[in-house]
mmCIF file of C-alpha atoms in Angstrom:
data_model
loop_
_atom_site.group_PDB
_atom_site.id
_atom_site.type_symbol
_atom_site.label_atom_id
_atom_site.label_comp_id
_atom_site.label_asym_id
_atom_site.label_seq_id
_atom_site.Cartn_x
_atom_site.Cartn_y
_atom_site.Cartn_z
ATOM 1 C CA UNK A 1 -46.684 47.808 -86.230
ATOM 2 C CA UNK A 2 -44.280 50.536 -85.193
ATOM 3 C CA UNK A 3 -40.608 49.722 -84.789
ATOM 4 C CA UNK A 4 -39.145 49.347 -81.309
ATOM 5 C CA UNK A 5 -38.784 52.794 -79.821
ATOM 6 C CA UNK A 6 -35.550 52.374 -77.922
ATOM 7 C CA UNK A 7 -34.779 53.145 -74.295
ATOM 8 C CA UNK A 8 -32.952 50.842 -71.853
ATOM 9 C CA UNK A 9 -31.606 47.538 -73.134
ATOM 10 C CA UNK A 10 -34.633 45.202 -73.130
ATOM 11 C CA UNK A 11 -32.375 42.157 -72.873
ATOM 12 C CA UNK A 12 -31.274 43.233 -69.397
ATOM 13 C CA UNK A 13 -34.523 41.884 -67.896
ATOM 14 C CA UNK A 14 -34.861 38.261 -66.808
ATOM 15 C CA UNK A 15 -38.505 37.321 -67.302
ATOM 16 C CA UNK A 16 -38.380 33.603 -68.193
ATOM 17 C CA UNK A 17 -41.620 33.715 -70.167
ATOM 18 C CA UNK A 18 -41.053 32.936 -73.832
ATOM 19 C CA UNK A 19 -42.815 34.230 -76.920
ATOM 20 C CA UNK A 20 -42.331 32.148 -80.061
ATOM 21 C CA UNK A 21 -42.890 33.689 -83.483
ATOM 22 C CA UNK A 22 -43.559 31.651 -86.616
ATOM 23 C CA UNK A 23 -43.675 33.831 -89.719
ATOM 24 C CA UNK A 24 -41.932 33.405 -93.064
ATOM 25 C CA UNK A 25 -41.493 37.176 -93.345
ATOM 26 C CA UNK A 26 -38.140 38.134 -91.844
ATOM 27 C CA UNK A 27 -39.079 41.800 -91.386
ATOM 28 C CA UNK A 28 -42.108 40.830 -89.302
ATOM 29 C CA UNK A 29 -40.022 38.409 -87.254
ATOM 30 C CA UNK A 30 -37.417 41.065 -86.503
ATOM 31 C CA UNK A 31 -40.030 43.684 -85.619
ATOM 32 C CA UNK A 32 -41.837 41.265 -83.298
ATOM 33 C CA UNK A 33 -38.560 40.217 -81.694
ATOM 34 C CA UNK A 34 -37.820 43.832 -80.785
ATOM 35 C CA UNK A 35 -41.310 44.323 -79.370
ATOM 36 C CA UNK A 36 -41.077 41.132 -77.303
ATOM 37 C CA UNK A 37 -37.696 42.146 -75.923
ATOM 38 C CA UNK A 38 -39.029 45.598 -75.064
ATOM 39 C CA UNK A 39 -41.563 43.917 -72.750
ATOM 40 C CA UNK A 40 -38.859 41.893 -71.009
ATOM 41 C CA UNK A 41 -39.908 38.542 -72.499
ATOM 42 C CA UNK A 42 -37.719 36.019 -74.261
ATOM 43 C CA UNK A 43 -38.252 35.832 -78.047
ATOM 44 C CA UNK A 44 -37.630 32.788 -80.235
ATOM 45 C CA UNK A 45 -38.365 33.248 -83.923
ATOM 46 C CA UNK A 46 -38.799 30.656 -86.672
ATOM 47 C CA UNK A 47 -39.421 30.895 -90.383
ATOM 48 C CA UNK A 48 -41.729 27.876 -90.476
ATOM 49 C CA UNK A 49 -43.891 25.647 -88.305
ATOM 50 C CA UNK A 50 -41.607 22.719 -89.094
ATOM 51 C CA UNK A 51 -38.652 24.633 -87.659
ATOM 52 C CA UNK A 52 -40.663 25.494 -84.559
ATOM 53 C CA UNK A 53 -41.779 21.895 -83.949
ATOM 54 C CA UNK A 54 -38.243 20.594 -84.409
ATOM 55 C CA UNK A 55 -36.808 23.075 -81.918
ATOM 56 C CA UNK A 56 -36.516 22.359 -78.204
ATOM 57 C CA UNK A 57 -38.780 24.448 -76.031
ATOM 58 C CA UNK A 58 -38.153 25.731 -72.493
ATOM 59 C CA UNK A 59 -40.409 24.324 -69.769
ATOM 60 C CA UNK A 60 -41.910 27.705 -68.863
ATOM 61 C CA UNK A 61 -45.191 29.511 -69.552
ATOM 62 C CA UNK A 62 -45.072 30.586 -73.189
ATOM 63 C CA UNK A 63 -47.093 31.598 -76.191
ATOM 64 C CA UNK A 64 -46.798 31.388 -79.954
ATOM 65 C CA UNK A 65 -47.489 34.110 -82.485
ATOM 66 C CA UNK A 66 -48.426 32.119 -85.582
ATOM 67 C CA UNK A 67 -48.733 33.827 -88.968
ATOM 68 C CA UNK A 68 -51.518 32.846 -91.370
ATOM 69 C CA UNK A 69 -51.087 33.647 -95.056
ATOM 70 C CA UNK A 70 -53.824 34.038 -97.646
ATOM 71 C CA UNK A 71 -51.643 32.058 -100.070
ATOM 72 C CA UNK A 72 -51.330 29.035 -97.735
ATOM 73 C CA UNK A 73 -54.433 26.875 -97.316
ATOM 74 C CA UNK A 74 -52.796 24.670 -94.668
ATOM 75 C CA UNK A 75 -52.518 27.336 -91.959
ATOM 76 C CA UNK A 76 -55.464 26.083 -89.914
ATOM 77 C CA UNK A 77 -54.199 22.496 -90.000
ATOM 78 C CA UNK A 78 -50.779 23.745 -88.881
ATOM 79 C CA UNK A 79 -52.414 25.528 -85.943
ATOM 80 C CA UNK A 80 -54.311 22.368 -84.964
ATOM 81 C CA UNK A 81 -51.150 20.275 -85.158
ATOM 82 C CA UNK A 82 -49.206 22.675 -82.949
ATOM 83 C CA UNK A 83 -52.122 22.765 -80.470
ATOM 84 C CA UNK A 84 -52.048 18.955 -80.280
ATOM 85 C CA UNK A 85 -48.291 18.635 -79.907
ATOM 86 C CA UNK A 86 -47.707 21.699 -77.707
ATOM 87 C CA UNK A 87 -50.847 21.896 -75.591
ATOM 88 C CA UNK A 88 -49.179 24.077 -72.949
ATOM 89 C CA UNK A 89 -48.414 26.853 -75.467
ATOM 90 C CA UNK A 90 -51.151 29.407 -76.149
ATOM 91 C CA UNK A 91 -51.474 30.519 -79.764
ATOM 92 C CA UNK A 92 -52.090 34.003 -81.147
ATOM 93 C CA UNK A 93 -52.861 34.060 -84.866
ATOM 94 C CA UNK A 94 -51.725 37.004 -86.969
ATOM 95 C CA UNK A 95 -52.764 37.254 -90.600
ATOM 96 C CA UNK A 96 -52.540 39.404 -93.706
ATOM 97 C CA UNK A 97 -56.286 38.968 -94.160
ATOM 98 C CA UNK A 98 -59.286 38.761 -91.833
ATOM 99 C CA UNK A 99 -62.338 36.979 -93.180
ATOM 100 C CA UNK A 100 -64.927 35.865 -90.620
ATOM 101 C CA UNK A 101 -64.910 32.102 -91.398
ATOM 102 C CA UNK A 102 -61.138 31.826 -90.930
ATOM 103 C CA UNK A 103 -61.244 33.870 -87.736
ATOM 104 C CA UNK A 104 -64.034 31.704 -86.307
ATOM 105 C CA UNK A 105 -62.226 28.482 -87.228
ATOM 106 C CA UNK A 106 -58.965 29.689 -85.683
ATOM 107 C CA UNK A 107 -60.721 30.674 -82.452
ATOM 108 C CA UNK A 108 -62.590 27.352 -82.332
ATOM 109 C CA UNK A 109 -59.207 25.640 -82.724
ATOM 110 C CA UNK A 110 -58.080 27.375 -79.527
ATOM 111 C CA UNK A 111 -56.450 30.625 -80.622
ATOM 112 C CA UNK A 112 -56.344 33.252 -77.883
ATOM 113 C CA UNK A 113 -56.795 36.012 -80.460
ATOM 114 C CA UNK A 114 -56.825 36.625 -84.224
ATOM 115 C CA UNK A 115 -55.102 39.849 -85.249
ATOM 116 C CA UNK A 116 -54.822 41.305 -88.744
ATOM 117 C CA UNK A 117 -51.697 43.054 -90.060
ATOM 118 C CA UNK A 118 -50.633 45.807 -89.719
ATOM 119 C CA UNK A 119 -50.516 44.870 -86.064
ATOM 120 C CA UNK A 120 -51.364 47.127 -83.169
ATOM 121 C CA UNK A 121 -48.663 46.914 -80.493
ATOM 122 C CA UNK A 122 -51.187 47.522 -77.733
ATOM 123 C CA UNK A 123 -53.553 44.779 -78.913
ATOM 124 C CA UNK A 124 -50.720 42.326 -79.469
ATOM 125 C CA UNK A 125 -49.164 42.933 -76.047
ATOM 126 C CA UNK A 126 -52.587 42.496 -74.431
ATOM 127 C CA UNK A 127 -53.081 39.230 -76.335
ATOM 128 C CA UNK A 128 -49.650 37.987 -75.251
ATOM 129 C CA UNK A 129 -50.433 38.781 -71.608
ATOM 130 C CA UNK A 130 -53.716 36.887 -71.895
ATOM 131 C CA UNK A 131 -51.838 34.004 -73.510
ATOM 132 C CA UNK A 132 -49.422 33.803 -70.593
ATOM 133 C CA UNK A 133 -52.341 33.534 -68.157
ATOM 134 C CA UNK A 134 -53.791 30.657 -70.151
ATOM 135 C CA UNK A 135 -50.390 29.023 -70.608
ATOM 136 C CA UNK A 136 -49.657 29.260 -66.868
ATOM 137 C CA UNK A 137 -52.950 27.519 -66.080
ATOM 138 C CA UNK A 138 -52.196 24.782 -68.614
ATOM 139 C CA UNK A 139 -48.614 24.553 -67.359
ATOM 140 C CA UNK A 140 -49.789 24.142 -63.755
ATOM 141 C CA UNK A 141 -52.336 21.489 -64.742
ATOM 142 C CA UNK A 142 -49.638 19.619 -66.635
ATOM 143 C CA UNK A 143 -47.279 19.770 -63.657
ATOM 144 C CA UNK A 144 -50.036 18.489 -61.362
ATOM 145 C CA UNK A 145 -50.857 15.596 -63.692
ATOM 146 C CA UNK A 146 -47.203 14.620 -64.092
ATOM 147 C CA UNK A 147 -46.858 14.600 -60.310
ATOM 148 C CA UNK A 148 -50.001 12.484 -59.901
ATOM 149 C CA UNK A 149 -48.854 10.001 -62.533
ATOM 150 C CA UNK A 150 -45.454 9.739 -60.871
ATOM 151 C CA UNK A 151 -47.073 9.062 -57.499
ATOM 152 C CA UNK A 152 -49.326 6.429 -59.047
ATOM 153 C CA UNK A 153 -46.362 4.827 -60.804
ATOM 154 C CA UNK A 154 -44.609 4.543 -57.406
ATOM 155 C CA UNK A 155 -47.336 2.152 -56.225
ATOM 156 C CA UNK A 156 -46.750 -1.568 -56.492
ATOM 157 C CA UNK A 157 -49.051 -3.507 -58.855
ATOM 158 C CA UNK A 158 -51.034 -4.773 -55.828
ATOM 159 C CA UNK A 159 -51.357 -1.242 -54.392
ATOM 160 C CA UNK A 160 -52.627 -0.020 -57.758
ATOM 161 C CA UNK A 161 -55.208 -2.807 -57.717
ATOM 162 C CA UNK A 162 -56.327 -1.878 -54.220
ATOM 163 C CA UNK A 163 -56.567 1.800 -55.142
ATOM 164 C CA UNK A 164 -58.812 1.105 -58.137
ATOM 165 C CA UNK A 165 -61.157 -1.027 -56.049
ATOM 166 C CA UNK A 166 -61.393 1.213 -52.997
ATOM 167 C CA UNK A 167 -62.086 4.360 -55.037
ATOM 168 C CA UNK A 168 -64.770 2.342 -56.843
ATOM 169 C CA UNK A 169 -66.610 2.147 -53.504
ATOM 170 C CA UNK A 170 -65.725 -1.339 -52.287
ATOM 171 C CA UNK A 171 -65.237 -1.995 -48.580
ATOM 172 C CA UNK A 172 -61.948 -3.483 -47.387
ATOM 173 C CA UNK A 173 -63.476 -6.931 -46.950
ATOM 174 C CA UNK A 174 -64.947 -6.750 -50.471
ATOM 175 C CA UNK A 175 -61.570 -5.744 -51.900
ATOM 176 C CA UNK A 176 -59.982 -8.650 -50.039
ATOM 177 C CA UNK A 177 -62.547 -11.087 -51.402
ATOM 178 C CA UNK A 178 -62.011 -9.872 -54.962
ATOM 179 C CA UNK A 179 -58.224 -10.047 -54.743
ATOM 180 C CA UNK A 180 -58.056 -13.156 -52.594
ATOM 181 C CA UNK A 181 -56.224 -11.481 -49.718
ATOM 182 C CA UNK A 182 -57.130 -10.792 -46.084
ATOM 183 C CA UNK A 183 -58.856 -7.630 -44.901
ATOM 184 C CA UNK A 184 -55.813 -6.826 -42.752
ATOM 185 C CA UNK A 185 -53.598 -7.003 -45.861
ATOM 186 C CA UNK A 186 -56.013 -4.731 -47.727
ATOM 187 C CA UNK A 187 -55.797 -2.189 -44.888
ATOM 188 C CA UNK A 188 -52.003 -2.290 -45.057
ATOM 189 C CA UNK A 189 -52.004 -1.739 -48.839
ATOM 190 C CA UNK A 190 -54.586 1.008 -48.462
ATOM 191 C CA UNK A 191 -52.361 2.785 -45.941
ATOM 192 C CA UNK A 192 -49.431 2.584 -48.345
ATOM 193 C CA UNK A 193 -51.607 3.969 -51.145
ATOM 194 C CA UNK A 194 -52.641 6.945 -48.995
ATOM 195 C CA UNK A 195 -49.042 7.609 -48.031
ATOM 196 C CA UNK A 196 -47.491 7.269 -51.485
ATOM 197 C CA UNK A 197 -50.248 9.277 -53.172
ATOM 198 C CA UNK A 198 -49.905 11.939 -50.432
ATOM 199 C CA UNK A 199 -53.652 11.856 -49.894
ATOM 200 C CA UNK A 200 -54.839 13.872 -46.893
ATOM 201 C CA UNK A 201 -58.175 12.049 -46.847
ATOM 202 C CA UNK A 202 -60.158 9.435 -48.724
ATOM 203 C CA UNK A 203 -62.023 12.259 -50.502
ATOM 204 C CA UNK A 204 -58.644 13.622 -51.610
ATOM 205 C CA UNK A 205 -57.701 10.174 -52.952
ATOM 206 C CA UNK A 206 -61.026 10.006 -54.805
ATOM 207 C CA UNK A 207 -60.277 13.381 -56.396
ATOM 208 C CA UNK A 208 -56.856 12.134 -57.530
ATOM 209 C CA UNK A 209 -58.413 8.987 -58.994
ATOM 210 C CA UNK A 210 -60.924 11.137 -60.879
ATOM 211 C CA UNK A 211 -58.119 13.221 -62.391
ATOM 212 C CA UNK A 212 -56.289 10.026 -63.338
ATOM 213 C CA UNK A 213 -59.568 8.742 -64.798
ATOM 214 C CA UNK A 214 -59.394 5.556 -62.777
ATOM 215 C CA UNK A 215 -62.573 3.459 -62.932
ATOM 216 C CA UNK A 216 -63.687 -0.040 -62.048
ATOM 217 C CA UNK A 217 -63.249 -0.935 -65.724
ATOM 218 C CA UNK A 218 -59.509 -0.933 -64.973
ATOM 219 C CA UNK A 219 -59.614 -4.566 -63.857
ATOM 220 C CA UNK A 220 -56.942 -5.718 -61.424
ATOM 221 C CA UNK A 221 -55.299 -7.955 -63.973
ATOM 222 C CA UNK A 222 -55.058 -5.085 -66.451
ATOM 223 C CA UNK A 223 -53.234 -2.729 -64.097
ATOM 224 C CA UNK A 224 -49.511 -2.573 -64.645
ATOM 225 C CA UNK A 225 -46.736 -1.384 -62.402
#
């Protein structure tokens, strides 16, 4: 990969997107840091996966350039661990070798791309851009799920019970019979559920329940506040 070619100060830009680099080779880390800065992104470099996992990460779309080494047989397991613990971060694998089995395994484990050193700037920048698209989608899904879980947590235990039963297809009078409350009380709880969940319609509430994976198997007595 060619060294950074100069020009205006790349650090003067304010793109919040972050590119992490994990590579034990300091020259590669420095070269990648310059390239990342030249694109206006924020670089964070680490010498090991352990250092990366121990470091705090900004809550913004981001990607990770993860180096594989032919002398380290644990690289694929490291990639899988990072994918589990940092699901919102897209991973680009760079390696000093490029056999087909390793490439296939890395891609099956979720890598956006597998690039072999010496790196092409154009290919790497394209892979980073693709990673940001994927990370943004994952980031947005995560934000949506956190919001849904927070709304659900705002329901009282009884409202959670009512929500499970109504999205399971029970009529108000059936919900009342199962919970031992009146149909009027069920309607009141149902109205509170719609309001607190910010559901525009019953179909919208059903969609939320599907995303929360709420089913009839969640028995009323098992639902917590």
